[in-house]
PDB file of C-alpha atoms in Angstrom:
ATOM      1  CA  LYS L 260       0.000   0.000   0.000  1.00 60.00           C
ATOM      2  CA  ASN L 261       1.509   3.332  -1.002  1.00 73.00           C
ATOM      3  CA  GLU L 262      -1.379   5.676  -0.088  1.00 77.00           C
ATOM      4  CA  TYR L 263      -2.326   6.471   3.489  1.00 75.00           C
ATOM      5  CA  THR L 264      -4.627   8.880   5.298  1.00 77.00           C
ATOM      6  CA  TYR L 265      -3.343  11.606   7.609  1.00 76.00           C
ATOM      7  CA  GLY L 266      -3.003  10.237  11.144  1.00 75.00           C
ATOM      8  CA  GLU L 267      -2.882   6.611   9.979  1.00 75.00           C
ATOM      9  CA  PRO L 268       0.287   4.755  11.071  1.00 73.00           C
ATOM     10  CA  VAL L 269       2.562   3.651   8.220  1.00 76.00           C
ATOM     11  CA  THR L 270       4.245   0.272   8.695  1.00 74.00           C
ATOM     12  CA  ILE L 271       7.503  -0.306   6.839  1.00 72.00           C
ATOM     13  CA  THR L 272       8.898  -3.844   6.608  1.00 73.00           C
ATOM     14  CA  VAL L 273      12.607  -4.224   5.892  1.00 70.00           C
ATOM     15  CA  ASN L 274      13.629  -7.572   4.384  1.00 63.00           C
ATOM     16  CA  GLY L 275      16.778  -8.984   2.931  1.00 53.00           C
ATOM     17  CA  ILE L 276      19.436  -7.855   5.404  1.00 47.00           C
ATOM     18  CA  THR L 277      21.488 -10.443   7.248  1.00 44.00           C
ATOM     19  CA  PRO L 278      24.042  -9.541   9.904  1.00 42.00           C
ATOM     20  CA  THR L 279      26.887 -11.345   8.129  1.00 37.00           C
ATOM     21  CA  GLY L 280      28.465 -11.118   4.726  1.00 34.00           C
ATOM     22  CA  GLU L 281      31.600 -10.237   2.831  1.00 32.00           C
ATOM     23  CA  ALA L 282      33.369  -6.942   3.326  1.00 28.00           C
ATOM     24  CA  ALA L 283      32.217  -4.211   0.959  1.00 29.00           C
ATOM     25  CA  VAL L 284      33.053  -0.601   0.236  1.00 29.00           C
ATOM     26  CA  ASN L 285      31.534   1.981   2.610  1.00 28.00           C
ATOM     27  CA  LEU L 286      28.976   3.657   0.339  1.00 28.00           C
ATOM     28  CA  PHE L 287      27.069   5.856   2.777  1.00 29.00           C
ATOM     29  CA  SER L 288      27.702   8.027   5.794  1.00 30.00           C
ATOM     30  CA  LEU L 289      24.909   7.190   8.238  1.00 31.00           C
ATOM     31  CA  THR L 290      24.162   8.443  11.711  1.00 39.00           C
ATOM     32  CA  ALA L 291      22.451   5.450  13.295  1.00 42.00           C
ATOM     33  CA  THR L 292      24.335   4.883  16.522  1.00 44.00           C
ATOM     34  CA  THR L 293      25.426   1.257  16.280  1.00 64.00           C
ATOM     35  CA  ALA L 294      26.733  -0.974  13.527  1.00 71.00           C
ATOM     36  CA  ASN L 295      24.352  -3.668  12.331  1.00 80.00           C
ATOM     37  CA  GLN L 296      21.227  -1.543  12.796  1.00 84.00           C
ATOM     38  CA  VAL L 297      18.426  -0.209  10.581  1.00 87.00           C
ATOM     39  CA  ALA L 298      16.262   2.903  11.020  1.00 88.00           C
ATOM     40  CA  ILE L 299      13.680   4.681   8.849  1.00 88.00           C
ATOM     41  CA  TRP L 300      14.501   8.171   7.604  1.00 88.00           C
ATOM     42  CA  ASN L 301      12.781  10.982   5.695  1.00 88.00           C
ATOM     43  CA  GLY L 302      15.623  12.956   4.151  1.00 88.00           C
ATOM     44  CA  ASP L 303      18.002  13.871   6.976  1.00 88.00           C
ATOM     45  CA  THR L 304      15.421  13.204   9.708  1.00 88.00           C
ATOM     46  CA  GLN L 305      15.440   9.864  11.510  1.00 88.00           C
ATOM     47  CA  LEU L 306      11.795   8.859  12.079  1.00 88.00           C
ATOM     48  CA  THR L 307      12.186   5.626  14.057  1.00 87.00           C
ATOM     49  CA  GLU L 308      14.378   4.087  16.688  1.00 86.00           C
ATOM     50  CA  SER L 309      17.128   1.893  15.271  1.00 87.00           C
ATOM     51  CA  GLN L 310      16.584  -1.866  15.331  1.00 87.00           C
ATOM     52  CA  THR L 311      19.299  -4.484  15.352  1.00 85.00           C
ATOM     53  CA  VAL L 312      19.479  -6.684  12.278  1.00 81.00           C
ATOM     54  CA  THR L 313      18.829 -10.345  13.098  1.00 78.00           C
ATOM     55  CA  GLY L 314      18.199 -11.786   9.650  1.00 75.00           C
ATOM     56  CA  GLU L 315      14.421 -11.635  10.191  1.00 79.00           C
ATOM     57  CA  ALA L 316      12.104  -8.991   8.692  1.00 81.00           C
ATOM     58  CA  LEU L 317      12.027  -5.794  10.756  1.00 83.00           C
ATOM     59  CA  ASN L 318       8.800  -3.816  11.098  1.00 86.00           C
ATOM     60  CA  PHE L 319       8.784  -0.073  11.731  1.00 87.00           C
ATOM     61  CA  THR L 320       5.746   2.079  12.427  1.00 86.00           C
ATOM     62  CA  VAL L 321       6.002   5.705  11.343  1.00 86.00           C
ATOM     63  CA  GLU L 322       3.432   8.243  12.562  1.00 82.00           C
ATOM     64  CA  GLY L 323       2.939  11.975  12.221  1.00 82.00           C
ATOM     65  CA  LEU L 324       3.775  12.323   8.531  1.00 85.00           C
ATOM     66  CA  GLY L 325       2.391  15.422   6.820  1.00 86.00           C
ATOM     67  CA  ILE L 326       0.127  15.579   3.788  1.00 90.00           C
ATOM     68  CA  GLY L 327       1.611  14.884   0.371  1.00 91.00           C
ATOM     69  CA  GLU L 328       4.293  12.674  -1.122  1.00 91.00           C
ATOM     70  CA  CYS L 329       6.974  11.372   1.217  1.00 89.00           C
ATOM     71  CA  THR L 330      10.035   9.210   0.566  1.00 91.00           C
ATOM     72  CA  LEU L 331      10.893   6.887   3.441  1.00 90.00           C
ATOM     73  CA  THR L 332      14.332   5.314   3.447  1.00 91.00           C
ATOM     74  CA  ALA L 333      15.479   2.286   5.431  1.00 89.00           C
ATOM     75  CA  LYS L 334      19.168   2.827   6.188  1.00 88.00           C
ATOM     76  CA  PHE L 335      21.421  -0.015   7.310  1.00 86.00           C
ATOM     77  CA  THR L 336      24.543   1.187   9.147  1.00 82.00           C
ATOM     78  CA  GLY L 337      26.699  -1.753   8.147  1.00 79.00           C
ATOM     79  CA  ASN L 338      29.141  -3.839  10.185  1.00 79.00           C
ATOM     80  CA  ASP L 339      32.672  -5.216   9.890  1.00 79.00           C
ATOM     81  CA  ASN L 340      31.651  -7.358   6.937  1.00 79.00           C
ATOM     82  CA  MET L 341      28.848  -5.412   5.264  1.00 79.00           C
ATOM     83  CA  ALA L 342      28.760  -1.920   3.842  1.00 82.00           C
ATOM     84  CA  PRO L 343      26.012   0.484   4.775  1.00 83.00           C
ATOM     85  CA  THR L 344      23.088   0.414   2.358  1.00 85.00           C
ATOM     86  CA  SER L 345      19.614   1.830   1.965  1.00 88.00           C
ATOM     87  CA  ALA L 346      16.325   1.256   0.185  1.00 88.00           C
ATOM     88  CA  SER L 347      13.483   3.748  -0.286  1.00 89.00           C
ATOM     89  CA  VAL L 348       9.747   3.713  -0.829  1.00 88.00           C
ATOM     90  CA  THR L 349       7.620   6.690  -1.838  1.00 89.00           C
ATOM     91  CA  ILE L 350       4.198   6.985  -0.241  1.00 89.00           C
ATOM     92  CA  VAL L 351       1.373   9.529  -0.393  1.00 90.00           C
ATOM     93  CA  ILE L 352      -0.375  10.851   2.705  1.00 91.00           C
ATOM     94  CA  ASN L 353      -3.921  12.063   1.896  1.00 93.00           C
ATOM     95  CA  LYS L 354      -6.170  14.345   3.912  1.00 92.00           C
ATOM     96  CA  ALA L 355      -8.323  12.619   6.514  1.00 92.00           C
ATOM     97  CA  ILE L 356     -12.066  12.988   7.050  1.00 94.00           C
ATOM     98  CA  PRO L 357     -12.580  14.942  10.282  1.00 95.00           C
ATOM     99  CA  ASN L 358     -14.713  13.684  13.138  1.00 95.00           C
ATOM    100  CA  TYR L 359     -18.099  15.394  12.978  1.00 96.00           C
ATOM    101  CA  THR L 360     -21.689  14.815  13.977  1.00 95.00           C
ATOM    102  CA  THR L 361     -24.316  15.517  11.326  1.00 96.00           C
ATOM    103  CA  PRO L 362     -26.670  18.195  12.671  1.00 96.00           C
ATOM    104  CA  GLY L 363     -30.079  16.906  13.693  1.00 94.00           C
ATOM    105  CA  GLU L 364     -33.366  18.226  15.083  1.00 95.00           C
ATOM    106  CA  LEU L 365     -33.176  21.393  12.972  1.00 97.00           C
ATOM    107  CA  LYS L 366     -36.437  23.343  12.826  1.00 97.00           C
ATOM    108  CA  ALA L 367     -37.760  26.224  10.755  1.00 97.00           C
ATOM    109  CA  THR L 368     -41.048  27.842   9.823  1.00 96.00           C
ATOM    110  CA  TYR L 369     -42.468  28.100   6.321  1.00 96.00           C
ATOM    111  CA  GLY L 370     -41.158  31.364   4.832  1.00 95.00           C
ATOM    112  CA  ASP L 371     -37.767  31.182   6.639  1.00 96.00           C
ATOM    113  CA  THR L 372     -34.434  30.963   4.843  1.00 97.00           C
ATOM    114  CA  LEU L 373     -31.561  28.714   5.858  1.00 97.00           C
ATOM    115  CA  ASN L 374     -29.978  31.815   7.463  1.00 96.00           C
ATOM    116  CA  ASP L 375     -32.758  31.551  10.054  1.00 97.00           C
ATOM    117  CA  VAL L 376     -31.813  27.951  10.933  1.00 97.00           C
ATOM    118  CA  ILE L 377     -28.966  27.825  13.450  1.00 96.00           C
ATOM    119  CA  LEU L 378     -26.444  25.039  12.922  1.00 97.00           C
ATOM    120  CA  PRO L 379     -24.695  23.531  15.981  1.00 96.00           C
ATOM    121  CA  THR L 380     -21.218  24.497  17.135  1.00 95.00           C
ATOM    122  CA  ALA L 381     -18.266  22.101  17.110  1.00 95.00           C
ATOM    123  CA  ASP L 382     -14.900  22.198  18.882  1.00 95.00           C
ATOM    124  CA  ASN L 383     -12.982  21.022  15.807  1.00 96.00           C
ATOM    125  CA  GLY L 384     -14.646  23.116  13.096  1.00 97.00           C
ATOM    126  CA  VAL L 385     -17.564  25.217  11.883  1.00 97.00           C
ATOM    127  CA  TRP L 386     -20.884  24.324  10.244  1.00 98.00           C
ATOM    128  CA  SER L 387     -22.386  26.515   7.509  1.00 97.00           C
ATOM    129  CA  TRP L 388     -25.080  26.212   4.855  1.00 98.00           C
ATOM    130  CA  ALA L 389     -24.051  25.595   1.253  1.00 97.00           C
ATOM    131  CA  SER L 390     -26.779  28.064   0.144  1.00 95.00           C
ATOM    132  CA  GLU L 391     -27.634  30.045   3.258  1.00 91.00           C
ATOM    133  CA  GLY L 392     -30.021  32.441   1.497  1.00 93.00           C
ATOM    134  CA  ASP L 393     -32.217  29.646   0.122  1.00 96.00           C
ATOM    135  CA  SER L 394     -35.751  29.118   1.359  1.00 97.00           C
ATOM    136  CA  VAL L 395     -36.246  26.249   3.811  1.00 97.00           C
ATOM    137  CA  GLY L 396     -39.025  25.032   1.536  1.00 96.00           C
ATOM    138  CA  ASN L 397     -42.554  23.819   2.143  1.00 97.00           C
ATOM    139  CA  ALA L 398     -43.888  22.515   5.446  1.00 96.00           C
ATOM    140  CA  GLY L 399     -42.609  19.013   6.216  1.00 97.00           C
ATOM    141  CA  THR L 400     -39.116  17.524   6.294  1.00 97.00           C
ATOM    142  CA  GLN L 401     -36.738  19.118   3.781  1.00 97.00           C
ATOM    143  CA  SER L 402     -33.133  18.193   2.909  1.00 97.00           C
ATOM    144  CA  HIS L 403     -30.425  20.858   2.524  1.00 97.00           C
ATOM    145  CA  ARG L 404     -26.625  20.776   2.054  1.00 98.00           C
ATOM    146  CA  ALA L 405     -24.487  21.779   5.038  1.00 98.00           C
ATOM    147  CA  ILE L 406     -20.704  22.187   5.033  1.00 98.00           C
ATOM    148  CA  PHE L 407     -18.386  21.230   7.882  1.00 98.00           C
ATOM    149  CA  THR L 408     -15.082  23.113   7.676  1.00 98.00           C
ATOM    150  CA  PRO L 409     -12.526  21.680  10.115  1.00 97.00           C
ATOM    151  CA  ASN L 410     -10.190  23.986  12.027  1.00 97.00           C
ATOM    152  CA  ASP L 411      -7.256  22.165  10.390  1.00 94.00           C
ATOM    153  CA  THR L 412      -7.900  22.321   6.640  1.00 95.00           C
ATOM    154  CA  ILE L 413      -4.293  21.381   5.866  1.00 93.00           C
ATOM    155  CA  ASN L 414      -4.703  17.813   7.131  1.00 92.00           C
ATOM    156  CA  TYR L 415      -8.499  17.322   7.041  1.00 94.00           C
ATOM    157  CA  GLU L 416     -11.098  17.473   4.256  1.00 95.00           C
ATOM    158  CA  VAL L 417     -14.030  19.902   4.165  1.00 97.00           C
ATOM    159  CA  VAL L 418     -17.198  17.775   4.398  1.00 97.00           C
ATOM    160  CA  ASN L 419     -20.529  18.351   2.583  1.00 97.00           C
ATOM    161  CA  VAL L 420     -23.554  16.501   3.958  1.00 97.00           C
ATOM    162  CA  ASN L 421     -27.320  16.520   3.524  1.00 97.00           C
ATOM    163  CA  VAL L 422     -29.194  17.506   6.687  1.00 97.00           C
ATOM    164  CA  SER L 423     -32.914  17.379   7.409  1.00 97.00           C
ATOM    165  CA  VAL L 424     -34.836  20.479   8.457  1.00 97.00           C
ATOM    166  CA  THR L 425     -38.361  20.116   9.856  1.00 97.00           C
ATOM    167  CA  VAL L 426     -40.384  23.002   8.448  1.00 97.00           C
ATOM    168  CA  ASP L 427     -43.475  23.935  10.442  1.00 96.00           C
ATOM    169  CA  LYS L 428     -46.515  25.602   8.895  1.00 95.00           C
ATOM    170  CA  ALA L 429     -46.571  29.385   9.197  1.00 92.00           C
ATOM    171  CA  VAL L 430     -49.183  30.756  11.575  1.00 87.00           C
ATOM    172  CA  ILE L 431     -51.243  33.668  10.364  1.00 78.00           C
ATOM    173  CA  GLY L 432     -51.379  36.334  13.038  1.00 71.00           C
ATOM    174  CA  SER L 433     -54.643  38.087  13.976  1.00 63.00           C
ATOM    175  CA  ALA L 434     -53.319  41.347  12.491  1.00 66.00           C
ATOM    176  CA  ASP L 435     -53.004  39.589   9.127  1.00 64.00           C
ATOM    177  CA  PHE L 436     -56.450  38.037   9.169  1.00 63.00           C
ATOM    178  CA  ASN L 437     -59.496  40.286   8.780  1.00 67.00           C
ATOM    179  CA  VAL L 438     -63.149  39.359   8.733  1.00 66.00           C
ATOM    180  CA  THR L 439     -65.703  41.954   7.840  1.00 69.00           C
ATOM    181  CA  ALA L 440     -69.451  41.744   8.195  1.00 65.00           C
ATOM    182  CA  PRO L 441     -71.190  41.630   4.851  1.00 68.00           C
ATOM    183  CA  GLU L 442     -73.676  44.218   3.772  1.00 72.00           C
ATOM    184  CA  ALA L 443     -77.211  43.025   3.503  1.00 68.00           C
ATOM    185  CA  GLY L 444     -77.543  40.747   0.517  1.00 66.00           C
ATOM    186  CA  ALA L 445     -73.760  40.687  -0.193  1.00 63.00           C
ATOM    187  CA  VAL L 446     -71.521  37.610  -0.260  1.00 63.00           C
ATOM    188  CA  PRO L 447     -69.275  37.434   2.871  1.00 59.00           C
ATOM    189  CA  GLN L 448     -65.634  38.459   2.165  1.00 60.00           C
ATOM    190  CA  THR L 449     -62.494  37.335   3.967  1.00 60.00           C
ATOM    191  CA  ALA L 450     -59.228  39.198   3.453  1.00 61.00           C
ATOM    192  CA  VAL L 451     -55.833  37.756   4.335  1.00 61.00           C
ATOM    193  CA  THR L 452     -52.739  39.940   4.199  1.00 60.00           C
ATOM    194  CA  ALA L 453     -49.339  38.316   4.181  1.00 56.00           C
TER     195      ALA L 453
END
């Protein structure tokens, strides 16, 4: 696997090194502290503790890598009979999906816009409406797009989700509803002002 998600541990397995062998030319200048050891590096930065070569596969777990392409190098320090050597693998660290809770129990009244519907707060980001000026729609349950923007947009994706808004019927106030008495012989009239 050469693609990982931010925060996910990366396990590197080093095979093919035995602690014995014929003398060879010193090809590298390495800083691991003891001969016959391997460590994982990113450029000039050692990412793992050194492990002693035993002839078995060595597993290293690397955490805390940033977003983007990264070249990890296993460096063997060598011994009296073996020259130092290295092998590299290039991996990609992708943005992670942040932890979030989809807003629920959102309510509005017919005639409101999404601006009138308050989204919850979150410690790790901010909720907003994709189209905050849009109408909430007709009475009933309506679906609208909400956006969760994490505080850390370098390492985490912005998330778009559908949320449900319960839209209540609008109530006509007494000032908007007039009833007048009809004149004799006239058809009764009702006027509603919105």
